[in-house]
């Protein structure tokens, strides 16, 4: 018996929907956690990271 | 905390290299785009040369813009921002240079092979197998360099831009490897291991996610770094950026099947792709709003600063194209838009607006810093912005009009219930004014690109004799992971919200990468496995037989000439389609098609039912001079097909390869050249007897005619549409 026979007989067509539901559940957990109170200080600090490398100073000014 | 401080410098030389490559390849890609736009407006621009025909140059344009222009732009931004966000030099200068030169060599290889017809016939994955291997090797080198840099970082927290880079690097590798699995039959020729529906599914799983993880997520990473830098303000909402990232990772990978609505793809896959595509609208707009609101309180700067102007239009274009994408994925909208120029307009809103303008804004910001000289001219940058913006507007307005016009004309019926525009070329001629406006829009965009190049070149000329290399000081990463104490709270909910699991992931790049890869792989398998392993998804048709050796050779010529860039082979189950082309296409019709050739655009008519529609001699004359048999046709001439001889000796290897992939070839596996010659002589004799040329028995045109005359014939010979069990994909039936 081939794998394709086993899979066809297993009635798995709807399992993509199960995977979709699991994905949505995992995603909702991240949403809840992200927007839960108490994380603002961490996120504010993280948002500043692009500005922590300015040791080389600002760029030369444009001519105009 | 340790008192020790490391000193190091950033490698900006590699960033400068990628910056120049971005400009050079961008210009090449745009110029090829202008040439093929001219070819559609007037076929004389094909120049009568096989290497310059639309079918061969169109993939060169798309590959140059996506992988050469956008690719080098991504690498420019990633190499600059990653070093600074991680407070370390790149892991290996040697790997950086290998990545740079390897990527440029791949681009050159594409430019040298695509015009000569070496193609896998899969959109955005046309490059043949040796180049695919080179791409994999160079990508792995890039990944090692990037993840090595992550491992050597001096900043614990991984900023959100880097998550987008991680997702891009991991996912592009997965997509590239699995879509390009093929069986080589010659140094520059291979057959996809997948066939028909499965091949189409893999291709658009790849194709859509190439847009997602090559043209979207890395550019979002660039947006989250360079937009705050240019505005001198942090991103509006870091929370929203986290949500943006995970939503894209969770949703994007499922959306590919929306490219195949109403085709022979199983309906469940098509619906799943539509649902996830519609869901994508929300995070995409969340990202756009996050980008635009980063400028809150700084809009006065936008009026004065061309860099911010470019970025604002880029983010707006992102919002427009990510609203339109979900809309196009709705089946009823797709039924109108698919195969028309609407899709081309959608793609160019993204490529010219989002990718192009973000790149220009980023490079205008980077150039003074990298060349350590003031930007040569802010006025020229402003001029570039306005010329290019007007160019985009002209381009997309014309091509949206063209797409909707053509879609409506195809489906129009007159009062007697017959097609209002039964002559396909009539629907093409209607688009000509819009095609010329597109040429004008593209010319303006390229004019802007030349101004950009001049401005950057002059900025570079003002550089110091020796670049100053700032020495950076930063403490090494502490082995422990000190975080502020969790807020007080009791119970499961409090522990969950204070668990800081995401914060920990952000400090654990390996875990983060594995989780991202897992999300992508699980979603992919959930969609792909049923299509491959459940029989009822691809019912076969008993009357569908493999192509004869000559037809197979003709099919390879069809691929070489890039005919699939203009002609679909997929009749959708819509009344206006079946009235125009004939019976709708079934999944079982393409079970021997390695690769599938359903196409994605109808610049010319659909060919799924072409077999027997015209006599052989009509085809000969059509290839020699399309306008001699179809007035106003915009097809290039293919006179070389009547001169070049068929490679009979090579046919055996191709048949053998197909047999290895599971195509039941019977005795053709031992005498393919002989069978091909016999069929070619029959066709050539018929053409000569009808008054055509007498010397075509060994000419390529005969093989191509054999293939075209086969299309759709098997389904007509079927006694009924009874289904039989499908063969295992790629295996013996």
GROMACS .gro file of N, CA, C and O in nm, chain B residues 148-198:
model
  204
  212UNK      N    1   2.549   3.460   1.257
  212UNK     CA    2   2.675   3.475   1.330
  212UNK      C    3   2.684   3.612   1.395
  212UNK      O    4   2.731   3.628   1.508
  213UNK      N    5   2.636   3.712   1.322
  213UNK     CA    6   2.636   3.849   1.376
  213UNK      C    7   2.539   3.857   1.495
  213UNK      O    8   2.571   3.920   1.597
  214UNK      N    9   2.425   3.793   1.480
  214UNK     CA   10   2.329   3.788   1.592
  214UNK      C   11   2.394   3.725   1.716
  214UNK      O   12   2.378   3.774   1.828
  215UNK      N   13   2.470   3.618   1.692
  215UNK     CA   14   2.531   3.547   1.804
  215UNK      C   15   2.639   3.632   1.872
  215UNK      O   16   2.662   3.618   1.991
  216UNK      N   17   2.702   3.722   1.794
  216UNK     CA   18   2.811   3.804   1.851
  216UNK      C   19   2.764   3.940   1.898
  216UNK      O   20   2.844   4.030   1.923
  217UNK      N   21   2.633   3.958   1.910
  217UNK     CA   22   2.580   4.092   1.936
  217UNK      C   23   2.616   4.140   2.077
  217UNK      O   24   2.646   4.060   2.166
  218UNK      N   25   2.609   4.272   2.091
  218UNK     CA   26   2.634   4.334   2.222
  218UNK      C   27   2.507   4.401   2.274
  218UNK      O   28   2.513   4.480   2.368
  219UNK      N   29   2.396   4.375   2.210
  219UNK     CA   30   2.266   4.427   2.254
  219UNK      C   31   2.175   4.306   2.276
  219UNK      O   32   2.154   4.227   2.183
  220UNK      N   33   2.126   4.293   2.398
  220UNK     CA   34   2.047   4.174   2.428
  220UNK      C   35   1.919   4.167   2.346
  220UNK      O   36   1.885   4.065   2.286
  221UNK      N   37   1.848   4.280   2.344
  221UNK     CA   38   1.717   4.280   2.279
  221UNK      C   39   1.732   4.284   2.127
  221UNK      O   40   1.813   4.359   2.073
  222UNK      N   41   1.654   4.202   2.061
  222UNK     CA   42   1.657   4.200   1.915
  222UNK      C   43   1.543   4.290   1.866
  222UNK      O   44   1.426   4.257   1.883
  223UNK      N   45   1.581   4.402   1.808
  223UNK     CA   46   1.482   4.502   1.763
  223UNK      C   47   1.393   4.442   1.654
  223UNK      O   48   1.434   4.355   1.577
  224UNK      N   49   1.271   4.495   1.644
  224UNK     CA   50   1.170   4.436   1.556
  224UNK      C   51   1.216   4.427   1.409
  224UNK      O   52   1.180   4.332   1.338
  225UNK      N   53   1.298   4.521   1.365
  225UNK     CA   54   1.345   4.515   1.225
  225UNK      C   55   1.418   4.383   1.201
  225UNK      O   56   1.405   4.321   1.095
  226UNK      N   57   1.493   4.340   1.303
  226UNK     CA   58   1.571   4.217   1.287
  226UNK      C   59   1.481   4.093   1.281
  226UNK      O   60   1.515   3.995   1.217
  227UNK      N   61   1.366   4.099   1.346
  227UNK     CA   62   1.274   3.983   1.337
  227UNK      C   63   1.229   3.968   1.192
  227UNK      O   64   1.219   3.855   1.142
  228UNK      N   65   1.199   4.083   1.130
  228UNK     CA   66   1.156   4.075   0.991
  228UNK      C   67   1.269   4.019   0.904
  228UNK      O   68   1.244   3.942   0.810
  229UNK      N   69   1.393   4.056   0.934
  229UNK     CA   70   1.506   4.000   0.856
  229UNK      C   71   1.515   3.848   0.878
  229UNK      O   72   1.537   3.772   0.784
  230UNK      N   73   1.501   3.807   1.005
  230UNK     CA   74   1.510   3.664   1.035
  230UNK      C   75   1.404   3.587   0.958
  230UNK      O   76   1.433   3.485   0.892
  231UNK      N   77   1.280   3.635   0.964
  231UNK     CA   78   1.171   3.565   0.895
  231UNK      C   79   1.199   3.558   0.745
  231UNK      O   80   1.174   3.456   0.680
  232UNK      N   81   1.252   3.665   0.691
  232UNK     CA   82   1.280   3.668   0.546
  232UNK      C   83   1.387   3.566   0.510
  232UNK      O   84   1.372   3.490   0.414
  233UNK      N   85   1.495   3.565   0.586
  233UNK     CA   86   1.607   3.476   0.553
  233UNK      C   87   1.564   3.330   0.560
  233UNK      O   88   1.591   3.250   0.470
  234UNK      N   89   1.494   3.296   0.666
  234UNK     CA   90   1.452   3.156   0.685
  234UNK      C   91   1.351   3.115   0.578
  234UNK      O   92   1.363   3.009   0.514
  235UNK      N   93   1.251   3.198   0.556
  235UNK     CA   94   1.142   3.158   0.468
  235UNK      C   95   1.185   3.155   0.322
  235UNK      O   96   1.146   3.064   0.247
  236UNK      N   97   1.264   3.253   0.281
  236UNK     CA   98   1.309   3.252   0.140
  236UNK      C   99   1.388   3.124   0.111
  236UNK      O  100   1.374   3.064   0.004
  237UNK      N  101   1.468   3.081   0.208
  237UNK     CA  102   1.544   2.956   0.188
  237UNK      C  103   1.450   2.838   0.167
  237UNK      O  104   1.468   2.757   0.075
  238UNK      N  105   1.347   2.829   0.252
  238UNK     CA  106   1.252   2.717   0.241
  238UNK      C  107   1.179   2.722   0.107
  238UNK      O  108   1.167   2.621   0.035
  239UNK      N  109   1.131   2.840   0.071
  239UNK     CA  110   1.056   2.854  -0.054
  239UNK      C  111   1.141   2.819  -0.175
  239UNK      O  112   1.099   2.746  -0.265
  240UNK      N  113   1.263   2.872  -0.176
  240UNK     CA  114   1.351   2.853  -0.291
  240UNK      C  115   1.383   2.705  -0.312
  240UNK      O  116   1.374   2.653  -0.424
  241UNK      N  117   1.416   2.639  -0.204
  241UNK     CA  118   1.457   2.498  -0.218
  241UNK      C  119   1.341   2.412  -0.267
  241UNK      O  120   1.354   2.336  -0.363
  242UNK      N  121   1.224   2.428  -0.204
  242UNK     CA  122   1.117   2.333  -0.237
  242UNK      C  123   1.049   2.362  -0.370
  242UNK      O  124   1.004   2.270  -0.438
  243UNK      N  125   1.044   2.488  -0.410
  243UNK     CA  126   0.981   2.515  -0.540
  243UNK      C  127   1.073   2.478  -0.654
  243UNK      O  128   1.027   2.450  -0.765
  244UNK      N  129   1.203   2.477  -0.630
  244UNK     CA  130   1.297   2.454  -0.740
  244UNK      C  131   1.346   2.310  -0.749
  244UNK      O  132   1.441   2.283  -0.824
  245UNK      N  133   1.284   2.220  -0.677
  245UNK     CA  134   1.326   2.080  -0.688
  245UNK      C  135   1.297   2.031  -0.829
  245UNK      O  136   1.182   2.032  -0.874
  246UNK      N  137   1.400   1.991  -0.899
  246UNK     CA  138   1.381   1.954  -1.040
  246UNK      C  139   1.483   1.847  -1.079
  246UNK      O  140   1.583   1.825  -1.010
  247UNK      N  141   1.453   1.783  -1.191
  247UNK     CA  142   1.543   1.679  -1.243
  247UNK      C  143   1.622   1.736  -1.361
  247UNK      O  144   1.563   1.765  -1.466
  248UNK      N  145   1.753   1.753  -1.347
  248UNK     CA  146   1.831   1.807  -1.459
  248UNK      C  147   1.836   1.709  -1.575
  248UNK      O  148   1.848   1.588  -1.555
  249UNK      N  149   1.823   1.763  -1.696
  249UNK     CA  150   1.838   1.679  -1.816
  249UNK      C  151   1.951   1.729  -1.904
  249UNK      O  152   1.990   1.662  -1.999
  250UNK      N  153   2.001   1.847  -1.875
  250UNK     CA  154   2.112   1.906  -1.950
  250UNK      C  155   2.175   2.012  -1.860
  250UNK      O  156   2.117   2.046  -1.757
  251UNK      N  157   2.292   2.065  -1.899
  251UNK     CA  158   2.357   2.165  -1.812
  251UNK      C  159   2.267   2.284  -1.780
  251UNK      O  160   2.279   2.343  -1.674
  252UNK      N  161   2.176   2.320  -1.868
  252UNK     CA  162   2.087   2.433  -1.839
  252UNK      C  163   1.942   2.397  -1.870
  252UNK      O  164   1.864   2.480  -1.922
  253UNK      N  165   1.903   2.275  -1.842
  253UNK     CA  166   1.766   2.232  -1.866
  253UNK      C  167   1.723   2.132  -1.759
  253UNK      O  168   1.798   2.039  -1.727
  254UNK      N  169   1.604   2.154  -1.705
  254UNK     CA  170   1.554   2.061  -1.603
  254UNK      C  171   1.402   2.055  -1.611
  254UNK      O  172   1.339   2.142  -1.672
  255UNK      N  173   1.347   1.952  -1.550
  255UNK     CA  174   1.202   1.941  -1.538
  255UNK      C  175   1.165   1.941  -1.391
  255UNK      O  176   1.226   1.871  -1.311
  256UNK      N  177   1.062   2.019  -1.358
  256UNK     CA  178   1.012   2.021  -1.220
  256UNK      C  179   0.973   1.880  -1.177
  256UNK      O  180   0.915   1.805  -1.256
  257UNK      N  181   1.002   1.845  -1.053
  257UNK     CA  182   0.961   1.711  -1.009
  257UNK      C  183   0.811   1.705  -0.986
  257UNK      O  184   0.753   1.598  -0.977
  258UNK      N  185   0.747   1.822  -0.975
  258UNK     CA  186   0.602   1.825  -0.956
  258UNK      C  187   0.535   1.839  -1.093
  258UNK      O  188   0.596   1.887  -1.188
  259UNK      N  189   0.410   1.798  -1.100
  259UNK     CA  190   0.337   1.810  -1.227
  259UNK      C  191   0.201   1.875  -1.203
  259UNK      O  192   0.142   1.861  -1.095
  260UNK      N  193   0.152   1.944  -1.306
  260UNK     CA  194   0.016   1.994  -1.308
  260UNK      C  195  -0.028   2.069  -1.184
  260UNK      O  196   0.034   2.169  -1.146
  261UNK      N  197  -0.135   2.020  -1.122
  261UNK     CA  198  -0.194   2.090  -1.007
  261UNK      C  199  -0.092   2.107  -0.895
  261UNK      O  200  -0.079   2.215  -0.836
  262UNK      N  201  -0.017   2.000  -0.867
  262UNK     CA  202   0.081   2.009  -0.759
  262UNK      C  203   0.190   2.111  -0.789
  262UNK      O  204   0.234   2.186  -0.702
   0.00000   0.00000   0.00000
